[in-house]
Amino acid sequence: MHSKNTKHLEWLKPDNTANFCTMVTTKKFAHIFRLSVELEEEIDPVVLDNALQVVLKRIPSFALKLRYGLFWNYLELAKDKPEVEEDVRNPMVRRSWKLNKHFLFRVRYFGKRISLEVFHALADGTGGMTFMMTLVAEYLHQKYGYEIEESRWILNPDEEPKPEEYEDSYSKVARRQKFKRKSPKAYQAKGSKENEGYLNIVTGHMPVEAVKAKSKEYNCTVTAFLTAVLMDAFQDIQEKEKKRKIRQMPIVINIPVDLRKFYPSKTVSNFFANINIGLDRALGHYSFSEIVEQVKHGMALNITEKRLNNLIAGNIASYQLKVYKVIPMFIKKPFVILGNYMGGEIKSTCTMSNLGNMVLPPKMSEYVKGIQAVAGKNFGRVTSCMGVSYLDTMSVTFTRKIKEAEIERLFYTKLVEMGIPVEIESNQA
């Protein structure tokens, strides 16, 4: 994101991801994700609200509302104060920003849990987790006198905001280059559409050491291992399809990559790129070991600075075309939505996002019992998967907009069959 005044943040030009997210948002759909932290004691909503106001001053890029221009959308500083609210059984439902004082995030609480729901135009998973953990640290400070310690995930609430924390890192690192993006349609699982406004959320909690041990057995990373298990689950479902053409469609898993690992960025806004790892099903059935090898080589090929920069450059170039800049929003918005579906949504089967291992300061860990990450509903794909590890537990969550739970059932069952115990949690009755 870019600000005309970095000392006193008043408005921001959306970064590449934010621009995309605001363009494809409709009355029924918006890119939203959710992060939850469970503490040892019941949440005090008054203290939580006070902590939120403090953290918003430290991370003002979250205190923004979406404004619609004739040619471009932009983000403007909201003058009101957001309010924390009680959690609901069916979270992340798209609703008018007006009902939230135009803020693009929500802070919710229930029992011992604090949850943050974020519109992707504000931040990616890393930025969202930074806001969340800074909020939790400030809450613990006000409630128990906890002395806040800065870390990878926690900013000092007493410091002034820094311009580099809400910069547009995409534009800063992108190089001008040619890019190619031709790829076939990916296999899409089908099912009975869930009731409007309802999203199925199923989480599997498992020992992180067991997952690491099994990943080591296959000589791959945890993300590669989980992606392979997910591909194998989709392969089982696909092989039941009646049409041969559908049975041979590639299974493609979309994996978000944190670009902060490749560039020295401190932004709390968006800074990630999506890579697609595919399984060519026209070649026949794959054993699990073969799937792991496909994923490993696919990740090794695509997760490099040059490949990722090519993706960044391609995304930015799309919005820098002169003709694109002079077309009114009401004309280009439908084409962007269609382009997202045809060029993005149907080119992958599912998303596997792994935020990795959350390491908090030792004193703070005494208060924090668990952490969970939940991906929002996709425009086209029926399900998404998101994982995070904390202490000795890894939590992998599926969000699904169809009634059938076959995908996650197969995924968790395969883990159990490999010797990894899984405890299931769901928002279903």
Short mmCIF file of C-alpha atoms in Angstrom, two decimals:
data_model
loop_
_atom_site.label_atom_id
_atom_site.label_comp_id
_atom_site.label_asym_id
_atom_site.label_seq_id
_atom_site.Cartn_x
_atom_site.Cartn_y
_atom_site.Cartn_z
CA MET A 1 0.00 0.00 0.00
CA HIS A 2 1.14 3.54 -0.61
CA SER A 3 0.40 6.61 1.49
CA LYS A 4 0.63 10.24 0.46
CA ASN A 5 1.48 11.08 4.06
CA THR A 6 3.36 8.43 5.99
CA LYS A 7 3.64 10.46 9.19
CA HIS A 8 -0.10 10.96 9.56
CA LEU A 9 -1.83 8.11 7.76
CA GLU A 10 -5.04 9.40 6.15
CA TRP A 11 -5.49 7.21 3.09
CA LEU A 12 -3.80 4.39 1.24
CA LYS A 13 -3.72 3.32 -2.36
CA PRO A 14 -4.44 -0.44 -2.27
CA ASP A 15 -1.48 -2.71 -2.92
CA ASN A 16 -1.80 -5.35 -5.63
CA THR A 17 -3.61 -7.89 -3.44
CA ALA A 18 -5.83 -5.26 -1.82
CA ASN A 19 -6.78 -3.87 -5.22
CA PHE A 20 -7.72 -7.35 -6.42
CA CYS A 21 -9.73 -8.17 -3.29
CA THR A 22 -11.75 -4.95 -3.44
CA MET A 23 -12.46 -5.54 -7.13
CA VAL A 24 -13.86 -9.07 -6.76
CA THR A 25 -15.93 -8.33 -3.64
CA THR A 26 -19.69 -8.69 -4.11
CA LYS A 27 -22.74 -8.47 -1.85
CA LYS A 28 -22.39 -12.19 -1.11
CA PHE A 29 -18.62 -12.70 -1.26
CA ALA A 30 -15.44 -11.18 0.15
CA HIS A 31 -11.96 -12.62 0.80
CA ILE A 32 -11.99 -13.00 4.60
CA PHE A 33 -9.84 -15.14 6.88
CA ARG A 34 -9.97 -15.76 10.62
CA LEU A 35 -7.38 -16.17 13.37
CA SER A 36 -8.24 -17.35 16.89
CA VAL A 37 -6.30 -17.45 20.15
CA GLU A 38 -7.49 -19.40 23.19
CA LEU A 39 -6.35 -18.14 26.59
CA GLU A 40 -6.33 -19.82 29.99
CA GLU A 41 -9.15 -17.66 31.41
CA GLU A 42 -12.46 -16.11 30.29
CA ILE A 43 -12.15 -13.06 28.05
CA ASP A 44 -13.01 -9.66 29.55
CA PRO A 45 -14.71 -7.75 26.67
CA VAL A 46 -14.13 -4.32 28.26
CA VAL A 47 -10.38 -4.90 28.54
CA LEU A 48 -10.33 -6.40 25.04
CA ASP A 49 -12.03 -3.31 23.63
CA ASN A 50 -9.54 -1.01 25.37
CA ALA A 51 -6.64 -3.09 24.05
CA LEU A 52 -8.05 -2.87 20.52
CA GLN A 53 -8.08 0.93 20.57
CA VAL A 54 -4.42 0.97 21.66
CA VAL A 55 -3.29 -1.48 18.98
CA LEU A 56 -5.15 0.36 16.21
CA LYS A 57 -3.05 3.45 16.93
CA ARG A 58 0.09 1.30 16.63
CA ILE A 59 -1.08 -0.47 13.44
CA PRO A 60 -3.20 2.20 11.68
CA SER A 61 -3.28 0.25 8.41
CA PHE A 62 -6.08 -1.79 10.02
CA ALA A 63 -8.11 1.34 10.87
CA LEU A 64 -9.20 1.79 7.27
CA LYS A 65 -12.47 1.78 5.40
CA LEU A 66 -13.05 1.03 1.74
CA ARG A 67 -13.97 3.97 -0.48
CA TYR A 68 -15.22 3.58 -4.04
CA GLY A 69 -13.86 5.91 -6.71
CA LEU A 70 -14.89 6.29 -10.33
CA PHE A 71 -11.79 4.51 -11.66
CA TRP A 72 -10.13 3.03 -8.54
CA ASN A 73 -11.00 2.00 -5.02
CA TYR A 74 -8.92 3.33 -2.15
CA LEU A 75 -8.62 2.90 1.61
CA GLU A 76 -9.31 5.82 3.93
CA LEU A 77 -8.69 6.22 7.65
CA ALA A 78 -11.90 5.52 9.60
CA LYS A 79 -12.70 8.13 12.24
CA ASP A 80 -14.98 5.94 14.37
CA LYS A 81 -13.88 3.39 16.93
CA PRO A 82 -14.53 -0.30 16.21
CA GLU A 83 -16.24 -2.38 18.88
CA VAL A 84 -15.52 -5.95 19.91
CA GLU A 85 -18.49 -8.30 19.62
CA GLU A 86 -19.56 -11.72 20.83
CA ASP A 87 -18.59 -14.58 18.56
CA VAL A 88 -21.08 -16.58 16.53
CA ARG A 89 -21.29 -20.23 15.53
CA ASN A 90 -21.15 -19.34 11.86
CA PRO A 91 -18.31 -16.81 11.43
CA MET A 92 -16.84 -15.07 8.36
CA VAL A 93 -20.24 -14.45 6.78
CA ARG A 94 -20.17 -11.64 4.24
CA ARG A 95 -22.10 -8.64 5.47
CA SER A 96 -22.18 -4.93 4.69
CA TRP A 97 -19.19 -3.04 6.03
CA LYS A 98 -21.69 -0.39 7.17
CA LEU A 99 -22.82 -2.74 9.94
CA ASN A 100 -19.24 -2.70 11.23
CA LYS A 101 -18.78 1.09 11.11
CA HIS A 102 -17.08 0.49 7.76
CA PHE A 103 -14.11 -1.28 9.38
CA LEU A 104 -12.71 -4.17 7.33
CA PHE A 105 -12.04 -6.45 10.29
CA ARG A 106 -13.92 -7.77 13.31
CA VAL A 107 -12.65 -8.71 16.77
CA ARG A 108 -14.85 -11.31 18.45
CA TYR A 109 -14.78 -13.14 21.76
CA PHE A 110 -16.40 -16.20 23.29
CA GLY A 111 -15.43 -17.93 26.51
CA LYS A 112 -11.63 -18.04 26.57
CA ARG A 113 -11.25 -17.31 22.85
CA ILE A 114 -10.39 -14.12 20.96
CA SER A 115 -10.96 -14.17 17.19
CA LEU A 116 -9.94 -11.76 14.46
CA GLU A 117 -11.68 -11.79 11.08
CA VAL A 118 -9.81 -9.86 8.39
CA PHE A 119 -10.74 -8.72 4.90
CA HIS A 120 -7.75 -9.70 2.77
CA ALA A 121 -7.46 -6.14 1.42
CA LEU A 122 -5.95 -5.17 4.78
CA ALA A 123 -3.39 -7.92 5.31
CA ASP A 124 -2.25 -11.45 4.58
CA GLY A 125 -1.96 -14.22 7.16
CA THR A 126 1.37 -12.95 8.47
CA GLY A 127 0.14 -9.37 8.81
CA GLY A 128 -3.10 -10.56 10.38
CA MET A 129 -1.23 -12.71 12.88
CA THR A 130 1.01 -9.76 13.78
CA PHE A 131 -2.06 -7.62 14.53
CA MET A 132 -3.68 -10.48 16.44
CA MET A 133 -0.68 -11.27 18.63
CA THR A 134 0.00 -7.59 19.33
CA LEU A 135 -3.66 -7.30 20.39
CA VAL A 136 -3.42 -10.36 22.65
CA ALA A 137 -0.18 -9.05 24.19
CA GLU A 138 -1.80 -5.67 24.93
CA TYR A 139 -4.86 -7.43 26.38
CA LEU A 140 -2.64 -9.49 28.69
CA HIS A 141 -0.78 -6.32 29.67
CA GLN A 142 -3.96 -4.50 30.65
CA LYS A 143 -5.60 -7.51 32.28
CA TYR A 144 -2.68 -9.12 34.14
CA GLY A 145 0.17 -6.62 33.98
CA TYR A 146 2.09 -8.74 31.47
CA GLU A 147 5.20 -6.91 30.26
CA ILE A 148 5.05 -6.96 26.47
CA GLU A 149 8.09 -8.41 24.71
CA GLU A 150 8.63 -7.62 21.05
CA SER A 151 9.08 -10.62 18.77
CA ARG A 152 8.48 -11.66 15.18
CA TRP A 153 4.72 -11.56 15.75
CA ILE A 154 4.43 -8.78 18.34
CA LEU A 155 4.97 -5.03 17.87
CA ASN A 156 5.54 -2.62 20.76
CA PRO A 157 2.21 -0.76 21.23
CA ASP A 158 4.05 2.22 22.74
CA GLU A 159 6.04 2.89 19.56
CA GLU A 160 4.92 5.13 16.72
CA PRO A 161 3.78 3.46 13.47
CA LYS A 162 6.55 3.05 10.91
CA PRO A 163 6.00 3.77 7.18
CA GLU A 164 7.65 0.49 6.17
CA GLU A 165 4.95 -1.39 8.10
CA TYR A 166 2.25 -0.36 5.63
CA GLU A 167 4.31 0.05 2.46
CA ASP A 168 3.47 -1.58 -0.86
CA SER A 169 6.28 -4.13 -0.89
CA TYR A 170 5.08 -5.63 -4.17
CA SER A 171 5.90 -2.48 -6.16
CA LYS A 172 9.16 -2.08 -4.28
CA VAL A 173 10.64 -5.45 -5.30
CA ALA A 174 8.99 -6.20 -8.67
CA ARG A 175 11.26 -6.28 -11.72
CA ARG A 176 10.06 -5.61 -15.26
CA GLN A 177 10.03 -8.92 -17.08
CA LYS A 178 7.99 -11.15 -19.34
CA PHE A 179 5.66 -13.62 -17.72
CA LYS A 180 3.67 -16.63 -18.87
CA ARG A 181 0.61 -17.99 -17.14
CA LYS A 182 -1.08 -20.57 -19.29
CA SER A 183 -2.39 -23.54 -17.34
CA PRO A 184 -5.25 -26.02 -17.82
CA LYS A 185 -8.45 -26.18 -15.80
CA ALA A 186 -8.03 -28.10 -12.57
CA TYR A 187 -10.28 -30.76 -11.09
CA GLN A 188 -13.11 -29.30 -9.00
CA ALA A 189 -14.87 -31.39 -6.37
CA LYS A 190 -18.65 -31.13 -6.39
CA GLY A 191 -21.34 -31.36 -3.74
CA SER A 192 -24.68 -30.13 -2.46
CA LYS A 193 -24.60 -26.36 -1.99
CA GLU A 194 -24.78 -25.31 1.65
CA ASN A 195 -27.49 -22.92 2.83
CA GLU A 196 -26.81 -19.26 2.05
CA GLY A 197 -24.82 -17.56 4.77
CA TYR A 198 -23.51 -20.81 6.28
CA LEU A 199 -19.93 -22.05 6.14
CA ASN A 200 -18.83 -25.44 7.46
CA ILE A 201 -15.64 -25.27 9.52
CA VAL A 202 -13.84 -28.44 10.61
CA THR A 203 -10.52 -28.44 12.48
CA GLY A 204 -8.22 -31.37 13.12
CA HIS A 205 -5.80 -30.99 16.05
CA MET A 206 -2.75 -33.27 15.93
CA PRO A 207 0.65 -33.65 17.66
CA VAL A 208 3.08 -31.46 15.75
CA GLU A 209 5.98 -33.85 16.46
CA ALA A 210 4.07 -36.72 14.84
CA VAL A 211 3.51 -34.61 11.71
CA LYS A 212 7.18 -33.58 11.63
CA ALA A 213 8.32 -37.18 12.07
CA LYS A 214 6.16 -38.41 9.20
CA SER A 215 7.34 -35.50 7.00
CA LYS A 216 10.93 -36.41 7.80
CA GLU A 217 10.19 -40.02 6.87
CA TYR A 218 9.26 -38.83 3.38
CA ASN A 219 12.17 -36.36 3.34
CA CYS A 220 9.95 -33.33 2.83
CA THR A 221 8.68 -30.24 4.64
CA VAL A 222 5.49 -30.24 6.71
CA THR A 223 3.73 -28.12 4.06
CA ALA A 224 4.77 -30.54 1.30
CA PHE A 225 3.59 -33.52 3.36
CA LEU A 226 0.17 -32.01 4.11
CA THR A 227 -0.22 -30.93 0.48
CA ALA A 228 0.50 -34.50 -0.62
CA VAL A 229 -2.10 -35.89 1.80
CA LEU A 230 -4.63 -33.38 0.47
CA MET A 231 -3.84 -34.34 -3.13
CA ASP A 232 -4.23 -38.02 -2.27
CA ALA A 233 -7.65 -37.30 -0.74
CA PHE A 234 -8.78 -35.50 -3.88
CA GLN A 235 -7.42 -38.35 -6.01
CA ASP A 236 -9.69 -40.79 -4.14
CA ILE A 237 -12.70 -38.55 -4.79
CA GLN A 238 -11.79 -37.92 -8.42
CA GLU A 239 -11.47 -41.61 -9.22
CA LYS A 240 -15.17 -42.03 -8.38
CA GLU A 241 -16.18 -39.56 -11.10
CA LYS A 242 -18.20 -41.11 -13.92
CA LYS A 243 -16.73 -39.15 -16.84
CA ARG A 244 -13.24 -40.13 -17.98
CA LYS A 245 -12.46 -36.51 -18.92
CA ILE A 246 -13.09 -35.35 -15.35
CA ARG A 247 -11.11 -38.28 -13.91
CA GLN A 248 -8.09 -37.12 -15.92
CA MET A 249 -8.20 -33.42 -15.00
CA PRO A 250 -5.12 -32.27 -13.05
CA ILE A 251 -5.37 -31.94 -9.28
CA VAL A 252 -3.82 -28.58 -8.43
CA ILE A 253 -3.16 -27.28 -4.93
CA ASN A 254 -2.68 -23.55 -4.47
CA ILE A 255 0.00 -22.67 -1.88
CA PRO A 256 0.48 -19.08 -0.61
CA VAL A 257 4.16 -18.20 -0.08
CA ASP A 258 5.23 -15.50 2.39
CA LEU A 259 7.49 -13.16 0.40
CA ARG A 260 9.04 -11.73 3.57
CA LYS A 261 11.26 -14.81 3.55
CA PHE A 262 12.80 -13.61 0.27
CA TYR A 263 12.80 -9.83 0.69
CA PRO A 264 13.60 -7.59 3.70
CA SER A 265 10.05 -6.30 4.12
CA LYS A 266 8.46 -5.29 7.43
CA THR A 267 5.01 -4.63 6.01
CA VAL A 268 1.97 -5.66 8.05
CA SER A 269 -0.09 -5.43 4.87
CA ASN A 270 -0.14 -8.02 2.07
CA PHE A 271 3.08 -9.52 0.79
CA PHE A 272 2.66 -13.05 -0.54
CA ALA A 273 2.46 -14.93 -3.83
CA ASN A 274 0.45 -17.99 -4.82
CA ILE A 275 2.06 -20.97 -6.50
CA ASN A 276 0.22 -23.94 -7.99
CA ILE A 277 1.47 -27.50 -7.52
CA GLY A 278 -0.17 -29.94 -9.92
CA LEU A 279 -0.66 -33.67 -10.34
CA ASP A 280 -1.09 -34.79 -13.97
CA ARG A 281 -3.92 -37.29 -13.57
CA ALA A 282 -3.96 -38.12 -17.27
CA LEU A 283 -0.89 -40.26 -16.51
CA GLY A 284 -2.83 -42.52 -14.16
CA HIS A 285 -3.01 -43.29 -10.43
CA TYR A 286 -0.25 -42.06 -8.11
CA SER A 287 0.96 -43.80 -4.97
CA PHE A 288 1.42 -41.54 -1.95
CA SER A 289 5.20 -41.66 -2.33
CA GLU A 290 4.87 -40.56 -5.95
CA ILE A 291 2.61 -37.68 -4.91
CA VAL A 292 5.15 -36.54 -2.31
CA GLU A 293 7.88 -36.49 -4.96
CA GLN A 294 5.68 -34.48 -7.33
CA VAL A 295 4.95 -31.93 -4.60
CA LYS A 296 8.59 -31.70 -3.47
CA HIS A 297 9.87 -31.06 -6.99
CA GLY A 298 7.03 -28.66 -7.77
CA MET A 299 7.75 -26.59 -4.66
CA ALA A 300 11.51 -26.62 -5.28
CA LEU A 301 10.95 -25.38 -8.84
CA ASN A 302 8.44 -22.64 -8.00
CA ILE A 303 9.53 -21.34 -4.60
CA THR A 304 12.57 -19.40 -5.75
CA GLU A 305 13.15 -15.64 -5.78
CA LYS A 306 13.13 -15.45 -9.57
CA ARG A 307 9.93 -17.44 -10.01
CA LEU A 308 8.14 -15.52 -7.26
CA ASN A 309 9.27 -12.16 -8.62
CA ASN A 310 7.89 -13.18 -11.98
CA LEU A 311 4.50 -13.76 -10.36
CA ILE A 312 4.66 -10.37 -8.63
CA ALA A 313 5.59 -8.60 -11.87
CA GLY A 314 2.76 -10.30 -13.73
CA ASN A 315 0.16 -9.30 -11.16
CA ILE A 316 1.30 -5.68 -11.07
CA ALA A 317 1.49 -5.40 -14.87
CA SER A 318 -2.16 -6.40 -15.15
CA TYR A 319 -3.23 -3.28 -13.25
CA GLN A 320 -0.75 -0.91 -14.90
CA LEU A 321 -2.17 -1.13 -18.41
CA LYS A 322 -3.12 2.37 -19.58
CA VAL A 323 -6.46 1.25 -20.95
CA TYR A 324 -7.28 -0.40 -17.61
CA LYS A 325 -6.66 2.84 -15.70
CA VAL A 326 -9.20 4.87 -17.69
CA ILE A 327 -12.07 2.36 -17.63
CA PRO A 328 -14.72 3.20 -14.97
CA MET A 329 -15.07 0.78 -12.07
CA PHE A 330 -18.64 -0.25 -12.89
CA ILE A 331 -17.47 -1.45 -16.31
CA LYS A 332 -14.23 -3.25 -15.41
CA LYS A 333 -15.38 -4.83 -12.13
CA PRO A 334 -17.51 -7.58 -13.79
CA PHE A 335 -14.60 -8.42 -16.11
CA VAL A 336 -12.17 -8.64 -13.18
CA ILE A 337 -14.57 -10.99 -11.35
CA LEU A 338 -14.90 -13.16 -14.46
CA GLY A 339 -11.14 -13.07 -15.02
CA ASN A 340 -10.54 -14.16 -11.43
CA TYR A 341 -12.83 -17.13 -11.89
CA MET A 342 -11.53 -18.18 -15.31
CA GLY A 343 -7.86 -17.38 -14.69
CA GLY A 344 -7.56 -18.26 -11.02
CA GLU A 345 -10.35 -20.12 -9.26
CA ILE A 346 -10.84 -22.88 -11.83
CA LYS A 347 -7.08 -23.34 -12.28
CA SER A 348 -6.68 -24.89 -8.82
CA THR A 349 -8.56 -27.54 -6.86
CA CYS A 350 -7.97 -26.30 -3.32
CA THR A 351 -5.76 -23.99 -1.25
CA MET A 352 -3.29 -25.27 1.35
CA SER A 353 -2.04 -22.38 3.49
CA ASN A 354 0.37 -23.17 6.32
CA LEU A 355 1.29 -20.26 8.61
CA GLY A 356 3.97 -22.42 10.18
CA ASN A 357 5.11 -22.64 13.79
CA MET A 358 4.06 -19.81 16.10
CA VAL A 359 6.75 -19.04 18.68
CA LEU A 360 5.73 -16.58 21.40
CA PRO A 361 7.79 -15.12 24.26
CA PRO A 362 7.94 -17.68 27.13
CA LYS A 363 5.96 -15.51 29.56
CA MET A 364 3.21 -14.91 27.00
CA SER A 365 2.99 -18.64 26.26
CA GLU A 366 1.91 -19.17 29.87
CA TYR A 367 -1.34 -17.34 29.03
CA VAL A 368 -1.92 -18.63 25.47
CA LYS A 369 -3.37 -22.14 25.28
CA GLY A 370 -3.97 -22.55 21.55
CA ILE A 371 -3.95 -20.86 18.13
CA GLN A 372 -6.13 -21.56 15.10
CA ALA A 373 -6.20 -20.20 11.52
CA VAL A 374 -9.24 -20.46 9.24
CA ALA A 375 -9.37 -19.63 5.52
CA GLY A 376 -12.49 -17.96 4.19
CA LYS A 377 -14.90 -19.07 1.50
CA ASN A 378 -13.62 -19.12 -2.07
CA PHE A 379 -15.57 -17.62 -4.96
CA GLY A 380 -15.38 -20.82 -7.01
CA ARG A 381 -13.64 -23.67 -5.15
CA VAL A 382 -15.76 -25.63 -2.68
CA THR A 383 -13.16 -25.89 0.09
CA SER A 384 -9.97 -24.36 1.49
CA CYS A 385 -7.43 -25.60 4.01
CA MET A 386 -5.30 -23.62 6.48
CA GLY A 387 -2.88 -24.78 9.17
CA VAL A 388 -0.85 -23.37 12.05
CA SER A 389 1.33 -24.90 14.77
CA TYR A 390 1.74 -23.76 18.36
CA LEU A 391 3.58 -25.48 21.20
CA ASP A 392 2.99 -29.23 20.71
CA THR A 393 -0.16 -29.01 18.54
CA MET A 394 -0.79 -28.47 14.85
CA SER A 395 -4.29 -27.40 13.82
CA VAL A 396 -5.44 -27.93 10.23
CA THR A 397 -8.80 -26.38 9.38
CA PHE A 398 -11.09 -26.92 6.38
CA THR A 399 -13.73 -24.40 5.36
CA ARG A 400 -16.39 -25.81 3.08
CA LYS A 401 -19.41 -24.36 1.27
CA ILE A 402 -20.97 -27.73 0.40
CA LYS A 403 -22.79 -30.12 2.73
CA GLU A 404 -20.62 -33.19 2.08
CA ALA A 405 -17.56 -33.57 4.34
CA GLU A 406 -15.82 -36.19 2.21
CA ILE A 407 -12.68 -34.14 1.50
CA GLU A 408 -11.69 -33.50 5.11
CA ARG A 409 -12.87 -36.96 6.18
CA LEU A 410 -10.43 -38.57 3.76
CA PHE A 411 -7.66 -36.11 4.70
CA TYR A 412 -7.87 -36.75 8.45
CA THR A 413 -8.41 -40.50 7.94
CA LYS A 414 -5.21 -40.76 5.90
CA LEU A 415 -3.29 -39.01 8.69
CA VAL A 416 -4.69 -41.42 11.29
CA GLU A 417 -3.79 -44.41 9.09
CA MET A 418 -0.21 -43.08 9.04
CA GLY A 419 -0.11 -43.10 12.82
CA ILE A 420 -0.95 -39.42 13.44
CA PRO A 421 -3.81 -39.07 15.97
CA VAL A 422 -6.36 -36.37 15.09
CA GLU A 423 -8.91 -34.70 17.37
CA ILE A 424 -11.82 -33.16 15.44
CA GLU A 425 -13.61 -29.88 16.23
CA SER A 426 -16.48 -28.45 14.17
CA ASN A 427 -19.01 -25.62 14.08
CA GLN A 428 -21.69 -28.06 12.93
CA ALA A 429 -24.53 -28.98 15.26
#
